[in-house]
């Protein structure tokens, strides 16, 4: 059974940093691209970032480019999102999502349950 | 960047057919996917690549894509279909995934 479990969320002040982690199990992690998708409370879905199976390619949504960094450790079956210079508008549930392909432009497959990041003073 | 437009809400009586649209410039040239999100839950794919269904999704869910509009159709709507539905696609030129704003389906 595929499982994606996010951790590392919480309350952070504007301008602060946070690192999200996603522990993957139930599939061969290093064969697949991975994503972070977020959803502000009561709002719609927004793709944040994606990464290829071997970290050889990645992409970012425009508003997070230069502030967020996606990475993965295939030996640990883990996906990460380093978030710096956080803003109030980054407040959202962050979902870890598996792609059906080795790239990050296949399609979304399995989703984690999400973790809340709140940016507030 | 590429923009997808969905109606904020659609209402339908049980047993009837719900149609949810997703508008985009020449969207027929792109592969459109649809996911369903119930309150407090993670999204679940219901249609991918315009008209294919993942295993486990009822045949009542179908999709089409033509011109500037992609459509999700749910026949014989049930109370359990009440949810938010999001179209999304890969935008090659922008190197990013794009979501529509979502449509809240209400079963009357």
CSV table of C-alpha atoms in Angstrom, one decimal:
chain,number,residue,atom,x,y,z
A,1,UNK,CA,0.0,0.0,0.0
A,2,UNK,CA,1.3,3.4,-1.0
A,3,UNK,CA,1.8,5.8,1.9
A,4,UNK,CA,3.0,9.3,1.9
A,5,UNK,CA,3.3,10.9,5.4
A,6,UNK,CA,4.1,14.6,5.7
A,7,UNK,CA,5.8,16.2,8.7
A,8,UNK,CA,7.5,19.4,9.7
A,9,UNK,CA,4.6,21.8,9.5
A,10,UNK,CA,3.6,24.3,12.2
A,11,UNK,CA,3.5,28.0,13.0
A,12,UNK,CA,6.2,30.3,11.8
A,13,UNK,CA,6.7,34.0,11.7
A,14,UNK,CA,6.8,36.0,8.5
A,15,UNK,CA,10.3,35.9,7.0
A,16,UNK,CA,11.0,32.6,8.8
A,17,UNK,CA,11.9,29.2,7.5
A,18,UNK,CA,10.5,25.7,7.7
A,19,UNK,CA,11.4,22.4,6.2
A,20,UNK,CA,8.7,19.9,5.3
A,21,UNK,CA,9.4,16.2,4.9
A,22,UNK,CA,7.5,13.4,3.3
A,23,UNK,CA,8.2,9.8,4.1
A,24,UNK,CA,7.2,7.4,1.3
A,25,UNK,CA,6.5,3.7,1.5
A,26,UNK,CA,4.8,1.0,-0.5
A,27,UNK,CA,6.4,1.7,-3.8
A,28,UNK,CA,9.9,2.0,-5.3
A,29,UNK,CA,10.5,5.6,-4.5
A,30,UNK,CA,13.5,6.2,-6.7
A,31,UNK,CA,11.5,5.3,-9.8
A,32,UNK,CA,9.0,8.2,-9.6
A,33,UNK,CA,8.8,11.9,-9.7
A,34,UNK,CA,7.3,13.7,-6.7
A,35,UNK,CA,5.5,16.9,-6.0
A,36,UNK,CA,4.3,19.4,-3.4
A,37,UNK,CA,0.8,20.8,-3.8
A,38,UNK,CA,-0.7,23.2,-1.4
A,39,UNK,CA,-4.2,24.5,-0.5
A,40,UNK,CA,-4.9,27.6,1.5
A,41,UNK,CA,-7.7,27.1,4.0
A,42,UNK,CA,-11.0,27.2,2.2
A,43,UNK,CA,-9.3,27.8,-1.2
A,44,UNK,CA,-8.3,25.8,-4.2
A,45,UNK,CA,-5.3,23.6,-5.1
A,46,UNK,CA,-2.0,25.0,-6.2
A,47,UNK,CA,1.0,23.2,-7.4
A,48,UNK,CA,4.1,24.3,-5.6
A,49,UNK,CA,7.0,22.2,-6.9
A,50,UNK,CA,8.0,19.0,-8.6
A,51,UNK,CA,11.2,16.9,-8.9
A,52,UNK,CA,12.4,14.1,-11.1
A,53,UNK,CA,13.2,10.6,-9.9
A,54,UNK,CA,16.9,11.3,-9.8
A,55,UNK,CA,16.8,15.0,-8.8
A,56,UNK,CA,18.0,15.8,-12.3
A,57,UNK,CA,15.1,18.1,-13.0
A,58,UNK,CA,12.7,20.2,-11.0
A,59,UNK,CA,10.2,23.0,-11.3
A,60,UNK,CA,8.6,25.7,-9.1
A,61,UNK,CA,5.4,27.8,-9.2
A,62,UNK,CA,6.4,31.4,-9.9
A,63,UNK,CA,5.5,32.8,-6.4
A,64,UNK,CA,7.8,30.4,-4.6
A,65,UNK,CA,10.7,30.3,-7.0
A,66,UNK,CA,13.9,31.5,-5.3
A,67,UNK,CA,12.3,31.0,-1.8
A,68,UNK,CA,11.5,27.3,-1.8
A,69,UNK,CA,13.8,24.4,-2.6
A,70,UNK,CA,12.6,20.9,-3.3
A,71,UNK,CA,14.9,17.9,-2.8
A,72,UNK,CA,14.8,14.2,-2.2
A,73,UNK,CA,16.9,11.5,-0.6
A,74,UNK,CA,16.2,8.2,-2.5
A,75,UNK,CA,18.2,6.2,0.1
A,76,UNK,CA,15.8,7.4,2.8
A,77,UNK,CA,12.6,7.3,0.6
A,78,UNK,CA,12.0,10.9,1.5
A,79,UNK,CA,11.0,14.1,-0.2
A,80,UNK,CA,11.7,17.6,1.3
A,81,UNK,CA,10.6,21.2,0.8
A,82,UNK,CA,12.8,23.9,2.3
A,83,UNK,CA,10.7,27.0,2.7
A,84,UNK,CA,12.5,30.3,3.3
A,85,UNK,CA,11.3,33.9,3.5
A,86,UNK,CA,7.9,32.7,4.3
A,87,UNK,CA,4.9,35.0,3.8
A,88,UNK,CA,1.4,35.1,5.1
A,89,UNK,CA,0.1,33.9,1.7
A,90,UNK,CA,2.2,30.7,2.1
A,91,UNK,CA,-0.2,29.6,4.8
A,92,UNK,CA,-1.8,26.4,3.5
A,93,UNK,CA,-2.0,22.6,3.8
A,94,UNK,CA,0.9,21.1,2.0
A,95,UNK,CA,0.4,17.8,0.2
A,96,UNK,CA,3.1,15.4,-0.8
A,97,UNK,CA,2.1,13.8,-4.1
A,98,UNK,CA,3.5,10.9,-6.2
A,99,UNK,CA,3.7,11.1,-10.0
A,100,UNK,CA,2.9,8.2,-12.2
A,101,UNK,CA,6.2,8.7,-14.1
A,102,UNK,CA,9.8,9.3,-13.3
A,103,UNK,CA,9.4,12.9,-14.3
A,104,UNK,CA,7.3,15.6,-12.6
A,105,UNK,CA,5.0,16.1,-15.6
A,106,UNK,CA,3.3,12.8,-15.8
A,107,UNK,CA,0.2,13.2,-13.6
A,108,UNK,CA,-0.6,13.1,-9.9
A,109,UNK,CA,-1.1,9.6,-8.5
A,110,UNK,CA,-1.2,9.2,-4.7
A,111,UNK,CA,-1.6,12.0,-2.2
A,112,UNK,CA,-0.5,12.3,1.4
A,113,UNK,CA,-3.0,13.6,4.0
A,114,UNK,CA,-1.4,17.0,4.1
A,115,UNK,CA,0.2,19.1,6.8
A,116,UNK,CA,-0.6,22.6,7.8
A,117,UNK,CA,1.9,25.5,7.6
A,118,UNK,CA,0.8,28.7,9.2
A,119,UNK,CA,2.7,31.9,8.7
A,120,UNK,CA,1.7,34.5,11.2
A,121,UNK,CA,3.2,36.8,13.8
B,1,UNK,CA,0.8,31.6,-17.7
B,2,UNK,CA,-2.0,29.3,-18.7
B,3,UNK,CA,-5.4,29.9,-17.0
B,4,UNK,CA,-8.1,27.3,-16.4
B,5,UNK,CA,-11.7,28.6,-15.6
B,6,UNK,CA,-14.3,26.5,-13.7
B,7,UNK,CA,-17.7,27.5,-12.5
B,8,UNK,CA,-17.6,28.0,-8.7
B,9,UNK,CA,-20.6,25.8,-8.1
B,10,UNK,CA,-22.9,23.3,-9.8
B,11,UNK,CA,-26.1,21.8,-8.2
B,12,UNK,CA,-27.9,18.7,-9.3
B,13,UNK,CA,-30.6,16.5,-8.0
B,14,UNK,CA,-29.9,12.9,-7.1
B,15,UNK,CA,-30.1,10.5,-10.1
B,16,UNK,CA,-29.5,13.3,-12.6
B,17,UNK,CA,-26.4,14.2,-14.6
B,18,UNK,CA,-23.9,16.8,-13.5
B,19,UNK,CA,-21.7,18.6,-16.0
B,20,UNK,CA,-18.6,20.5,-14.8
B,21,UNK,CA,-16.7,22.6,-17.3
B,22,UNK,CA,-13.0,23.7,-17.5
B,23,UNK,CA,-12.2,26.4,-19.9
B,24,UNK,CA,-8.8,27.2,-21.3
B,25,UNK,CA,-7.2,28.5,-24.5
B,26,UNK,CA,-7.2,25.7,-27.1
B,27,UNK,CA,-7.4,23.2,-24.2
B,28,UNK,CA,-8.1,20.4,-26.6
B,29,UNK,CA,-4.3,20.3,-27.3
B,30,UNK,CA,-3.6,19.5,-23.7
B,31,UNK,CA,-4.2,16.4,-21.5
B,32,UNK,CA,-6.7,17.3,-18.8
B,33,UNK,CA,-7.1,15.6,-15.5
B,34,UNK,CA,-9.8,15.8,-12.9
B,35,UNK,CA,-9.7,15.2,-9.1
B,36,UNK,CA,-12.3,15.0,-6.5
B,37,UNK,CA,-11.9,16.4,-3.0
B,38,UNK,CA,-14.3,15.8,-0.2
B,39,UNK,CA,-14.2,17.9,3.0
B,40,UNK,CA,-11.2,17.1,5.2
B,41,UNK,CA,-9.7,14.6,2.7
B,42,UNK,CA,-6.9,14.6,0.2
B,43,UNK,CA,-7.8,14.8,-3.5
B,44,UNK,CA,-8.5,11.6,-5.5
B,45,UNK,CA,-8.2,11.4,-9.3
B,46,UNK,CA,-11.5,10.6,-11.0
B,47,UNK,CA,-10.6,11.1,-14.7
B,48,UNK,CA,-7.1,11.4,-16.3
B,49,UNK,CA,-5.9,12.2,-19.8
B,50,UNK,CA,-9.2,13.8,-20.8
B,51,UNK,CA,-11.4,10.7,-20.6
B,52,UNK,CA,-9.7,7.7,-18.8
B,53,UNK,CA,-10.7,6.5,-15.4
B,54,UNK,CA,-8.4,5.2,-12.7
B,55,UNK,CA,-9.3,1.7,-11.4
B,56,UNK,CA,-12.0,1.9,-8.8
B,57,UNK,CA,-13.7,4.9,-10.2
B,58,UNK,CA,-17.3,4.2,-11.2
B,59,UNK,CA,-18.2,4.4,-14.9
B,60,UNK,CA,-20.6,7.2,-14.0
B,61,UNK,CA,-17.6,9.5,-14.1
B,62,UNK,CA,-16.5,10.4,-17.6
B,63,UNK,CA,-14.6,13.2,-19.3
B,64,UNK,CA,-14.2,14.9,-22.7
B,65,UNK,CA,-12.1,17.6,-24.2
B,66,UNK,CA,-12.8,19.7,-27.3
B,67,UNK,CA,-12.0,23.2,-28.5
B,68,UNK,CA,-11.6,25.5,-25.5
B,69,UNK,CA,-13.5,23.4,-23.0
B,70,UNK,CA,-12.9,20.2,-21.1
B,71,UNK,CA,-15.9,18.6,-19.4
B,72,UNK,CA,-16.4,16.2,-16.4
B,73,UNK,CA,-19.7,14.4,-16.5
B,74,UNK,CA,-21.2,12.5,-13.6
B,75,UNK,CA,-24.3,10.5,-14.5
B,76,UNK,CA,-26.8,9.1,-12.0
B,77,UNK,CA,-25.4,11.5,-9.3
B,78,UNK,CA,-25.4,10.2,-5.7
B,79,UNK,CA,-25.2,12.1,-2.4
B,80,UNK,CA,-21.6,10.7,-2.0
B,81,UNK,CA,-20.5,12.6,-5.1
B,82,UNK,CA,-20.9,15.9,-3.3
B,83,UNK,CA,-17.4,17.3,-3.3
B,84,UNK,CA,-15.1,19.9,-4.9
B,85,UNK,CA,-13.8,19.0,-8.3
B,86,UNK,CA,-10.6,20.4,-9.9
B,87,UNK,CA,-9.4,20.2,-13.4
B,88,UNK,CA,-5.6,20.4,-14.0
B,89,UNK,CA,-3.0,20.0,-16.6
B,90,UNK,CA,0.7,20.3,-17.4
B,91,UNK,CA,1.6,23.6,-19.0
B,92,UNK,CA,4.6,22.9,-21.2
B,93,UNK,CA,5.3,26.5,-22.0
B,94,UNK,CA,5.2,27.6,-18.3
B,95,UNK,CA,6.9,24.4,-17.0
B,96,UNK,CA,4.3,24.1,-14.3
B,97,UNK,CA,1.1,22.3,-13.3
B,98,UNK,CA,-2.0,24.5,-13.5
B,99,UNK,CA,-5.3,23.9,-11.6
B,100,UNK,CA,-8.7,25.4,-12.2
B,101,UNK,CA,-10.3,27.2,-9.3
B,102,UNK,CA,-12.5,24.3,-8.5
B,103,UNK,CA,-16.2,23.6,-8.7
B,104,UNK,CA,-18.3,22.7,-5.6
B,105,UNK,CA,-20.8,20.1,-6.6
B,106,UNK,CA,-24.0,20.2,-4.4
B,107,UNK,CA,-26.4,17.3,-4.5
B,108,UNK,CA,-29.8,18.7,-3.8
